[in-house]
Amino acid sequence: MAWSLLLKHGTVVDGSGAPGVAADVAVEGDRIAAVGPGLAGEAARTIDARGLVIAPGFIDIHSHSDLVYDKCPSAESKVRQGVTTEVVGMCSFSPAPVAPGRSAAMKEWVGGLSGGGPIEWETFPQYLDHLRKLGPSVNIAQFAGHGALRLATVGADNRPPTADEQKAMERLLAEALDAGAFGFSTGLVYAPSVYGTTEELIALARSMAGKKGLYFSHIRGEAATLEAAVAEAIRIGREGGVPVQISHVKAAGRENWGKMDRVLRTVDAARAGGLDVTGDVYPYPAGSTKMDNLLPAWMHDGGTGKLLERLADPAARRRAMADCLVDGERWRTGSGGMGWDEIMIATCSDPELAGLHLAELARRTGREPAEAMMDLVLREHAGVSMIVFSQSEDNVATALGYAHAMVGSDSLSLHAGPGPHPGKPHPRSYGTFPRVLGVYCREKRLFPLETAVHKMTGMAATKLGLSRRGFVRQGFAADLAVFDPATVSDGATFADPHRWPVGIPYVLVNGRLVVEGARFHALPAGQVLAPGA
Ligand SMILES: [Zn+2]
């Protein structure tokens, strides 16, 4: 029987962390048919992979592409990096479940995250069907967001759930897990997830007993409260009886940079105590989120409409400034203290503003920086995203090099094809995985190539409980990233983010060539994954 594709003379780095070996890889349909040196057999197509590494397709363990798939199911800026699976529903955000009659609230809530189409589903199973119909080019592993669970039950209010609402959340989570969700995620600095109590989350975790659900946590603060927040995530895992992932491990705000080593030792101690706790990291000293997250949690109480009312109210503005302004010049939130020149406008409706720091916006408008920021968020109906330069380069390397850290972009996929490319989004949408390979592995020699690949593939597949992905092995799904270890690099920068990476000539998703040199084939090659698959 002829193979569909034969990759000859490559170096197979199999995803386990084991040293690379000279070998060929044969693909038949959507599976890896054989791996070994000198494979002799008929193939419909043969690719000479001399000088290239054949690795498992990369798993973006922390992605926010959710509603992007509606307009852009090709996930092009991810697949061009070698990504073949995206893990979404992160940081408490998932597009489902939606309570009957609350789709407008859902749309408003996730609106700034993407420009997705209408919300035509309610239940989690309906949403997964919707995803399948879109025909994505990438595999998708979906989590249920705690924020969505809360919106569908408690609503947007700042209060603990009643006993009935807690049970309703648990029922919705069970329905999601039965349909194929991998677990639930929190965003404990984002409304309404931020209103969740530790007890509520322990109960949600416990409710996953017997269903192998995972808990992925954007923790309750990555700055002043960093250590308590890590301890809370670990406690939820221990008392809830679930594995934990600490999302985008970081110490935000220079006053907190010294905490990174203690945080990692805390994780080590929890692991030594038997808890499966791991983390993920993106290879940049800056993060990105919606700008309204600079505002304190009480301003979000009741949803976006209430937030905008408060932004229009001078007394509420004064209270926000009293809460957050430090020494009149830095702004402190759950994400750390930041100077106005460390906060950059990424995207909003006015393309002229993209790339501007808030200090510059204040100069141009003649306003105090805090007022200029609140003016902007109000005018844009909270639809502003920002980039925040709040981390140290040393910590990025420390976290990335940590033995139990994987790679997650924390970003949405973008499309850099023909047409305008508005804004200055975080370059991690285009460059995360090649940057780890080019900058942190090849240039900084932070870890061997096999370790870098392991952090992007096998380690993530094992965490997710995928039994046939994440490794180059016979019988496994033919998700493959083929790259040149000497040249692979990210092209995207903060000043010029809409750039493809280089040195990744072939990417296969379930046996289909989606990236072929400079060409991109937007095939419906991806699958909505089920745990264990
Ligand atoms: Zn997050």
Short mmCIF file of N, CA, C and O in Angstrom, two decimals, residues 421-487:
data_model
loop_
_atom_site.label_atom_id
_atom_site.label_comp_id
_atom_site.label_asym_id
_atom_site.label_seq_id
_atom_site.Cartn_x
_atom_site.Cartn_y
_atom_site.Cartn_z
N HIS A 421 -4.14 45.33 7.96
CA HIS A 421 -3.94 44.61 9.22
C HIS A 421 -3.94 45.61 10.34
O HIS A 421 -2.90 46.16 10.69
N PRO A 422 -5.11 45.85 10.89
CA PRO A 422 -5.23 46.99 11.80
C PRO A 422 -4.54 46.73 13.14
O PRO A 422 -4.43 45.60 13.59
N GLY A 423 -4.10 47.82 13.72
CA GLY A 423 -3.62 47.77 15.09
C GLY A 423 -2.23 47.20 15.22
O GLY A 423 -1.57 46.83 14.26
N LYS A 424 -1.78 47.18 16.48
CA LYS A 424 -0.48 46.62 16.83
C LYS A 424 -0.70 45.55 17.88
O LYS A 424 -0.38 45.73 19.05
N PRO A 425 -1.28 44.41 17.47
CA PRO A 425 -1.51 43.35 18.44
C PRO A 425 -0.19 42.78 18.95
O PRO A 425 0.86 43.00 18.34
N HIS A 426 -0.26 42.05 20.03
CA HIS A 426 0.94 41.44 20.60
C HIS A 426 1.57 40.49 19.58
O HIS A 426 0.88 39.66 19.00
N PRO A 427 2.89 40.60 19.36
CA PRO A 427 3.53 39.76 18.34
C PRO A 427 3.46 38.26 18.65
O PRO A 427 3.73 37.43 17.77
N ARG A 428 3.07 37.90 19.86
CA ARG A 428 3.00 36.48 20.20
C ARG A 428 1.97 35.74 19.35
O ARG A 428 2.04 34.51 19.23
N SER A 429 1.00 36.45 18.78
CA SER A 429 0.03 35.80 17.88
C SER A 429 0.74 35.18 16.67
O SER A 429 0.25 34.23 16.09
N TYR A 430 1.86 35.77 16.28
CA TYR A 430 2.61 35.33 15.10
C TYR A 430 3.91 34.60 15.44
O TYR A 430 4.44 33.89 14.59
N GLY A 431 4.45 34.85 16.64
CA GLY A 431 5.85 34.47 16.84
C GLY A 431 6.20 33.58 18.01
O GLY A 431 7.38 33.23 18.19
N THR A 432 5.24 33.19 18.83
CA THR A 432 5.57 32.51 20.09
C THR A 432 6.49 31.29 19.90
O THR A 432 7.56 31.20 20.53
N PHE A 433 6.07 30.35 19.08
CA PHE A 433 6.79 29.07 19.01
C PHE A 433 8.14 29.21 18.30
O PHE A 433 9.15 28.73 18.82
N PRO A 434 8.19 29.89 17.14
CA PRO A 434 9.52 30.12 16.54
C PRO A 434 10.43 30.96 17.43
O PRO A 434 11.65 30.79 17.39
N ARG A 435 9.86 31.83 18.26
CA ARG A 435 10.71 32.63 19.15
C ARG A 435 11.36 31.75 20.22
O ARG A 435 12.52 31.93 20.58
N VAL A 436 10.60 30.78 20.74
CA VAL A 436 11.19 29.86 21.71
C VAL A 436 12.35 29.10 21.06
O VAL A 436 13.43 28.96 21.64
N LEU A 437 12.12 28.64 19.83
CA LEU A 437 13.15 27.85 19.14
C LEU A 437 14.34 28.71 18.74
O LEU A 437 15.49 28.30 18.88
N GLY A 438 14.08 29.91 18.23
CA GLY A 438 15.15 30.75 17.69
C GLY A 438 15.88 31.53 18.76
O GLY A 438 17.12 31.52 18.80
N VAL A 439 15.14 32.19 19.61
CA VAL A 439 15.77 33.08 20.61
C VAL A 439 16.17 32.30 21.86
O VAL A 439 17.34 32.33 22.28
N TYR A 440 15.22 31.58 22.46
CA TYR A 440 15.51 30.99 23.78
C TYR A 440 16.30 29.69 23.68
O TYR A 440 17.08 29.37 24.57
N CYS A 441 16.12 28.93 22.59
CA CYS A 441 16.87 27.69 22.43
C CYS A 441 18.19 27.94 21.68
O CYS A 441 19.27 27.73 22.22
N ARG A 442 18.11 28.45 20.46
CA ARG A 442 19.33 28.56 19.64
C ARG A 442 20.24 29.69 20.12
O ARG A 442 21.44 29.49 20.29
N GLU A 443 19.69 30.89 20.37
CA GLU A 443 20.56 32.01 20.69
C GLU A 443 20.95 32.05 22.17
O GLU A 443 22.11 32.18 22.50
N LYS A 444 19.97 31.94 23.06
CA LYS A 444 20.28 32.05 24.49
C LYS A 444 20.70 30.71 25.10
O LYS A 444 21.13 30.67 26.25
N ARG A 445 20.51 29.62 24.37
CA ARG A 445 20.88 28.27 24.84
C ARG A 445 20.27 27.96 26.21
O ARG A 445 20.90 27.40 27.10
N LEU A 446 19.02 28.35 26.36
CA LEU A 446 18.32 28.12 27.63
C LEU A 446 18.08 26.63 27.86
O LEU A 446 18.08 26.16 29.00
N PHE A 447 17.85 25.91 26.78
CA PHE A 447 17.64 24.45 26.88
C PHE A 447 17.95 23.82 25.53
O PHE A 447 18.00 24.52 24.50
N PRO A 448 18.21 22.49 25.51
CA PRO A 448 18.45 21.81 24.24
C PRO A 448 17.18 21.83 23.37
O PRO A 448 16.07 21.99 23.89
N LEU A 449 17.37 21.64 22.09
CA LEU A 449 16.25 21.64 21.15
C LEU A 449 15.19 20.61 21.53
O LEU A 449 13.99 20.87 21.45
N GLU A 450 15.64 19.46 21.99
CA GLU A 450 14.68 18.40 22.35
C GLU A 450 13.79 18.82 23.51
O GLU A 450 12.62 18.45 23.57
N THR A 451 14.36 19.59 24.43
CA THR A 451 13.57 20.09 25.56
C THR A 451 12.56 21.14 25.09
O THR A 451 11.39 21.14 25.50
N ALA A 452 13.02 22.03 24.21
CA ALA A 452 12.12 23.05 23.67
C ALA A 452 10.93 22.38 22.99
O ALA A 452 9.77 22.75 23.23
N VAL A 453 11.21 21.38 22.16
CA VAL A 453 10.13 20.69 21.44
C VAL A 453 9.21 19.97 22.44
O VAL A 453 7.99 20.01 22.32
N HIS A 454 9.81 19.32 23.43
CA HIS A 454 9.01 18.63 24.44
C HIS A 454 8.02 19.57 25.12
O HIS A 454 6.85 19.23 25.34
N LYS A 455 8.49 20.79 25.45
CA LYS A 455 7.62 21.77 26.12
C LYS A 455 6.46 22.22 25.22
O LYS A 455 5.46 22.75 25.71
N MET A 456 6.63 22.07 23.93
CA MET A 456 5.60 22.51 22.96
C MET A 456 4.71 21.37 22.50
O MET A 456 3.79 21.60 21.73
N THR A 457 5.05 20.13 22.90
CA THR A 457 4.36 18.99 22.30
C THR A 457 4.01 17.92 23.34
O THR A 457 2.93 17.94 23.93
N GLY A 458 4.95 17.02 23.59
CA GLY A 458 4.67 15.87 24.45
C GLY A 458 4.23 16.24 25.86
O GLY A 458 3.33 15.63 26.43
N MET A 459 4.87 17.28 26.42
CA MET A 459 4.50 17.67 27.79
C MET A 459 3.05 18.15 27.83
O MET A 459 2.28 17.81 28.73
N ALA A 460 2.67 18.91 26.81
CA ALA A 460 1.30 19.43 26.76
C ALA A 460 0.30 18.31 26.49
O ALA A 460 -0.78 18.26 27.10
N ALA A 461 0.65 17.39 25.58
CA ALA A 461 -0.26 16.28 25.26
C ALA A 461 -0.50 15.41 26.49
O ALA A 461 -1.61 14.95 26.75
N THR A 462 0.57 15.21 27.26
CA THR A 462 0.45 14.39 28.46
C THR A 462 -0.44 15.08 29.48
O THR A 462 -1.31 14.46 30.10
N LYS A 463 -0.26 16.40 29.64
CA LYS A 463 -1.10 17.14 30.58
C LYS A 463 -2.57 17.04 30.19
O LYS A 463 -3.45 16.87 31.03
N LEU A 464 -2.83 17.15 28.89
CA LEU A 464 -4.21 17.13 28.40
C LEU A 464 -4.79 15.72 28.38
O LEU A 464 -6.00 15.55 28.21
N GLY A 465 -3.93 14.72 28.53
CA GLY A 465 -4.41 13.33 28.49
C GLY A 465 -4.70 12.85 27.08
O GLY A 465 -5.50 11.94 26.88
N LEU A 466 -4.02 13.48 26.08
CA LEU A 466 -4.20 13.03 24.69
C LEU A 466 -3.36 11.76 24.48
O LEU A 466 -2.17 11.77 24.76
N SER A 467 -3.96 10.71 23.99
CA SER A 467 -3.21 9.46 23.89
C SER A 467 -2.56 9.26 22.52
O SER A 467 -1.69 8.42 22.38
N ARG A 468 -2.95 10.04 21.51
CA ARG A 468 -2.42 9.82 20.17
C ARG A 468 -1.89 11.10 19.52
O ARG A 468 -1.89 11.23 18.30
N ARG A 469 -1.50 12.04 20.34
CA ARG A 469 -0.92 13.28 19.79
C ARG A 469 0.25 13.71 20.66
O ARG A 469 0.40 13.26 21.79
N GLY A 470 1.07 14.61 20.10
CA GLY A 470 2.15 15.18 20.88
C GLY A 470 3.49 14.47 20.74
O GLY A 470 4.49 14.91 21.27
N PHE A 471 3.49 13.35 19.99
CA PHE A 471 4.72 12.58 19.79
C PHE A 471 4.77 12.10 18.33
O PHE A 471 3.72 11.83 17.73
N VAL A 472 5.99 11.99 17.78
CA VAL A 472 6.14 11.39 16.45
C VAL A 472 6.30 9.89 16.66
O VAL A 472 7.39 9.40 16.99
N ARG A 473 5.21 9.18 16.56
CA ARG A 473 5.22 7.73 16.77
C ARG A 473 4.28 7.07 15.80
O ARG A 473 3.23 7.65 15.45
N GLN A 474 4.61 5.87 15.42
CA GLN A 474 3.74 5.10 14.54
C GLN A 474 2.34 4.99 15.16
O GLN A 474 2.20 4.71 16.35
N GLY A 475 1.33 5.24 14.35
CA GLY A 475 -0.05 5.13 14.82
C GLY A 475 -0.60 6.41 15.39
O GLY A 475 -1.81 6.52 15.59
N PHE A 476 0.28 7.37 15.66
CA PHE A 476 -0.19 8.65 16.20
C PHE A 476 -0.74 9.53 15.06
O PHE A 476 -0.45 9.31 13.89
N ALA A 477 -1.53 10.53 15.44
CA ALA A 477 -2.06 11.48 14.46
C ALA A 477 -0.89 12.15 13.74
O ALA A 477 0.12 12.51 14.36
N ALA A 478 -1.04 12.34 12.44
CA ALA A 478 0.03 12.97 11.65
C ALA A 478 -0.07 14.49 11.75
O ALA A 478 -0.32 15.19 10.78
N ASP A 479 0.11 14.98 12.97
CA ASP A 479 0.29 16.41 13.23
C ASP A 479 1.80 16.62 13.28
O ASP A 479 2.46 16.13 14.21
N LEU A 480 2.35 17.34 12.32
CA LEU A 480 3.80 17.48 12.25
C LEU A 480 4.21 18.92 11.95
O LEU A 480 3.55 19.60 11.15
N ALA A 481 5.28 19.37 12.61
CA ALA A 481 5.90 20.66 12.30
C ALA A 481 7.31 20.35 11.81
O ALA A 481 8.07 19.68 12.50
N VAL A 482 7.62 20.81 10.61
CA VAL A 482 8.93 20.56 10.01
C VAL A 482 9.65 21.90 9.90
O VAL A 482 9.16 22.81 9.23
N PHE A 483 10.78 22.01 10.61
CA PHE A 483 11.45 23.32 10.66
C PHE A 483 12.96 23.17 10.54
O PHE A 483 13.52 22.10 10.76
N ASP A 484 13.59 24.30 10.17
CA ASP A 484 15.04 24.35 10.04
C ASP A 484 15.61 24.91 11.35
O ASP A 484 15.43 26.10 11.64
N PRO A 485 16.30 24.08 12.13
CA PRO A 485 16.76 24.55 13.45
C PRO A 485 17.79 25.68 13.34
O PRO A 485 17.98 26.43 14.30
N ALA A 486 18.41 25.82 12.18
CA ALA A 486 19.43 26.87 12.02
C ALA A 486 18.82 28.23 11.71
O ALA A 486 19.45 29.26 11.95
N THR A 487 17.62 28.24 11.17
CA THR A 487 17.06 29.53 10.73
C THR A 487 15.71 29.88 11.34
O THR A 487 15.25 31.01 11.20
#
